[in-house]
mmCIF file of C-alpha atoms in Angstrom:
data_model
loop_
_atom_site.group_PDB
_atom_site.id
_atom_site.type_symbol
_atom_site.label_atom_id
_atom_site.label_comp_id
_atom_site.label_asym_id
_atom_site.label_seq_id
_atom_site.Cartn_x
_atom_site.Cartn_y
_atom_site.Cartn_z
ATOM 1 C CA UNK A 1 10.653 -3.068 22.066
ATOM 2 C CA UNK A 2 12.606 0.272 22.422
ATOM 3 C CA UNK A 3 11.240 3.464 21.072
ATOM 4 C CA UNK A 4 14.200 3.673 18.845
ATOM 5 C CA UNK A 5 13.224 0.632 16.748
ATOM 6 C CA UNK A 6 11.670 1.483 13.310
ATOM 7 C CA UNK A 7 8.631 -0.033 11.992
ATOM 8 C CA UNK A 8 10.813 -2.078 9.622
ATOM 9 C CA UNK A 9 12.643 -3.549 12.469
ATOM 10 C CA UNK A 10 9.547 -4.409 14.487
ATOM 11 C CA UNK A 11 8.051 -6.166 11.335
ATOM 12 C CA UNK A 12 11.268 -8.277 10.782
ATOM 13 C CA UNK A 13 10.619 -9.836 14.318
ATOM 14 C CA UNK A 14 7.139 -11.088 13.358
ATOM 15 C CA UNK A 15 6.655 -14.579 11.880
ATOM 16 C CA UNK A 16 3.194 -14.035 10.374
ATOM 17 C CA UNK A 17 1.340 -11.087 8.898
ATOM 18 C CA UNK A 18 -2.234 -10.639 8.344
ATOM 19 C CA UNK A 19 -3.664 -9.792 5.055
ATOM 20 C CA UNK A 20 -4.491 -6.160 6.324
ATOM 21 C CA UNK A 21 -0.921 -5.802 7.367
ATOM 22 C CA UNK A 22 0.494 -7.005 4.166
ATOM 23 C CA UNK A 23 -1.938 -4.904 1.894
ATOM 24 C CA UNK A 24 -0.826 -1.638 4.178
ATOM 25 C CA UNK A 25 2.921 -2.747 3.408
ATOM 26 C CA UNK A 26 2.211 -2.843 -0.284
ATOM 27 C CA UNK A 27 -0.162 -0.084 -0.535
ATOM 28 C CA UNK A 28 -2.627 -2.326 -2.164
ATOM 29 C CA UNK A 29 -6.286 -3.309 -1.373
ATOM 30 C CA UNK A 30 -6.763 -6.577 0.650
ATOM 31 C CA UNK A 31 -8.768 -7.863 -2.548
ATOM 32 C CA UNK A 32 -5.608 -7.182 -4.716
ATOM 33 C CA UNK A 33 -3.553 -9.297 -2.355
ATOM 34 C CA UNK A 34 -6.046 -12.076 -2.514
ATOM 35 C CA UNK A 35 -6.149 -11.994 -6.267
ATOM 36 C CA UNK A 36 -2.422 -12.116 -6.587
ATOM 37 C CA UNK A 37 -2.435 -15.117 -4.129
ATOM 38 C CA UNK A 38 -4.774 -16.863 -6.649
ATOM 39 C CA UNK A 39 -2.793 -16.007 -9.565
ATOM 40 C CA UNK A 40 0.799 -16.724 -8.226
ATOM 41 C CA UNK A 41 1.201 -20.193 -6.815
ATOM 42 C CA UNK A 42 4.472 -18.999 -5.094
ATOM 43 C CA UNK A 43 2.068 -17.256 -2.680
ATOM 44 C CA UNK A 44 0.899 -19.671 0.057
ATOM 45 C CA UNK A 45 -0.209 -18.146 3.263
ATOM 46 C CA UNK A 46 -1.213 -20.362 5.997
ATOM 47 C CA UNK A 47 -4.705 -20.236 7.665
ATOM 48 C CA UNK A 48 -5.410 -19.941 11.325
ATOM 49 C CA UNK A 49 -8.543 -21.673 12.993
ATOM 50 C CA UNK A 50 -10.680 -18.975 11.725
ATOM 51 C CA UNK A 51 -9.515 -19.497 8.184
ATOM 52 C CA UNK A 52 -7.878 -16.016 8.101
ATOM 53 C CA UNK A 53 -4.765 -15.784 5.840
ATOM 54 C CA UNK A 54 -1.365 -15.674 7.837
ATOM 55 C CA UNK A 55 1.465 -14.443 5.405
ATOM 56 C CA UNK A 56 5.162 -15.492 6.219
ATOM 57 C CA UNK A 57 8.020 -13.243 5.379
ATOM 58 C CA UNK A 58 8.807 -15.076 2.422
ATOM 59 C CA UNK A 59 5.294 -14.546 1.087
ATOM 60 C CA UNK A 60 5.634 -10.843 1.890
ATOM 61 C CA UNK A 61 8.881 -10.682 -0.030
ATOM 62 C CA UNK A 62 7.201 -12.505 -3.012
ATOM 63 C CA UNK A 63 4.218 -10.176 -2.945
ATOM 64 C CA UNK A 64 6.595 -7.248 -2.827
ATOM 65 C CA UNK A 65 8.320 -8.566 -5.928
ATOM 66 C CA UNK A 66 4.955 -9.110 -7.706
ATOM 67 C CA UNK A 67 3.821 -5.646 -6.738
ATOM 68 C CA UNK A 68 6.890 -4.197 -8.181
ATOM 69 C CA UNK A 69 6.809 -6.056 -11.481
ATOM 70 C CA UNK A 70 3.022 -5.042 -11.823
ATOM 71 C CA UNK A 71 3.114 -1.599 -10.584
ATOM 72 C CA UNK A 72 6.633 -0.153 -11.035
ATOM 73 C CA UNK A 73 7.455 -1.808 -14.248
ATOM 74 C CA UNK A 74 4.043 -2.004 -15.576
ATOM 75 C CA UNK A 75 4.239 -5.724 -16.622
ATOM 76 C CA UNK A 76 1.149 -7.850 -17.240
ATOM 77 C CA UNK A 77 0.196 -10.627 -15.006
ATOM 78 C CA UNK A 78 1.512 -13.120 -17.510
ATOM 79 C CA UNK A 79 4.647 -10.986 -17.968
ATOM 80 C CA UNK A 80 5.171 -10.868 -14.149
ATOM 81 C CA UNK A 81 4.700 -14.694 -13.991
ATOM 82 C CA UNK A 82 7.306 -15.401 -16.700
ATOM 83 C CA UNK A 83 9.613 -13.100 -14.909
ATOM 84 C CA UNK A 84 9.059 -14.971 -11.663
ATOM 85 C CA UNK A 85 9.863 -18.288 -13.594
ATOM 86 C CA UNK A 86 12.827 -17.273 -15.630
ATOM 87 C CA UNK A 87 14.460 -14.282 -14.235
ATOM 88 C CA UNK A 88 13.745 -14.212 -10.615
ATOM 89 C CA UNK A 89 17.090 -13.464 -9.357
ATOM 90 C CA UNK A 90 17.197 -10.311 -11.584
ATOM 91 C CA UNK A 91 13.722 -9.137 -10.600
ATOM 92 C CA UNK A 92 14.596 -9.530 -6.918
ATOM 93 C CA UNK A 93 17.751 -7.624 -7.272
ATOM 94 C CA UNK A 94 15.872 -4.814 -9.016
ATOM 95 C CA UNK A 95 13.174 -4.735 -6.443
ATOM 96 C CA UNK A 96 15.723 -4.534 -3.654
ATOM 97 C CA UNK A 97 17.297 -1.499 -5.366
ATOM 98 C CA UNK A 98 14.074 0.138 -5.714
ATOM 99 C CA UNK A 99 13.114 -0.534 -2.192
ATOM 100 C CA UNK A 100 16.422 0.883 -0.902
ATOM 101 C CA UNK A 101 16.154 4.033 -3.161
ATOM 102 C CA UNK A 102 12.652 4.635 -1.630
ATOM 103 C CA UNK A 103 14.022 4.226 1.842
ATOM 104 C CA UNK A 104 16.913 6.811 0.972
ATOM 105 C CA UNK A 105 14.437 9.283 -0.445
ATOM 106 C CA UNK A 106 12.134 9.148 2.673
ATOM 107 C CA UNK A 107 15.333 9.647 4.761
ATOM 108 C CA UNK A 108 16.355 12.699 2.784
ATOM 109 C CA UNK A 109 12.958 14.117 2.862
ATOM 110 C CA UNK A 110 12.960 13.812 6.746
ATOM 111 C CA UNK A 111 16.423 15.614 6.825
ATOM 112 C CA UNK A 112 14.982 18.486 4.589
ATOM 113 C CA UNK A 113 11.977 18.804 6.882
ATOM 114 C CA UNK A 114 14.220 18.667 9.885
ATOM 115 C CA UNK A 115 16.438 21.443 8.427
ATOM 116 C CA UNK A 116 13.293 23.634 7.435
ATOM 117 C CA UNK A 117 12.045 23.254 11.046
ATOM 118 C CA UNK A 118 15.293 24.137 12.544
ATOM 119 C CA UNK A 119 15.365 27.430 10.466
ATOM 120 C CA UNK A 120 11.945 28.555 11.544
#
């Protein structure tokens, strides 16, 4: 991979993610990811020969959605489950918007830091 590729681009090329990688992406403890796996039937990681969880990209996207509903929108588990069942498209769109805004914020902060560093 070239040095110009971002971490997000590198992650897109992966087929499976460990629970540690997923928890780092979400900013959550691994125990939280395991708990959400038990609570939400839509999360179905595969297991390797050792029994370790291997999450597919679809699992990661679903976990991001769950994280958004529980953390950003302050829903209860039952509310998040209902949203996943009844208004999944709306929740997915909302999550994508929040994700894009976070990326834009990060880019703006980097630009600010570059400008401040150039002034010094």
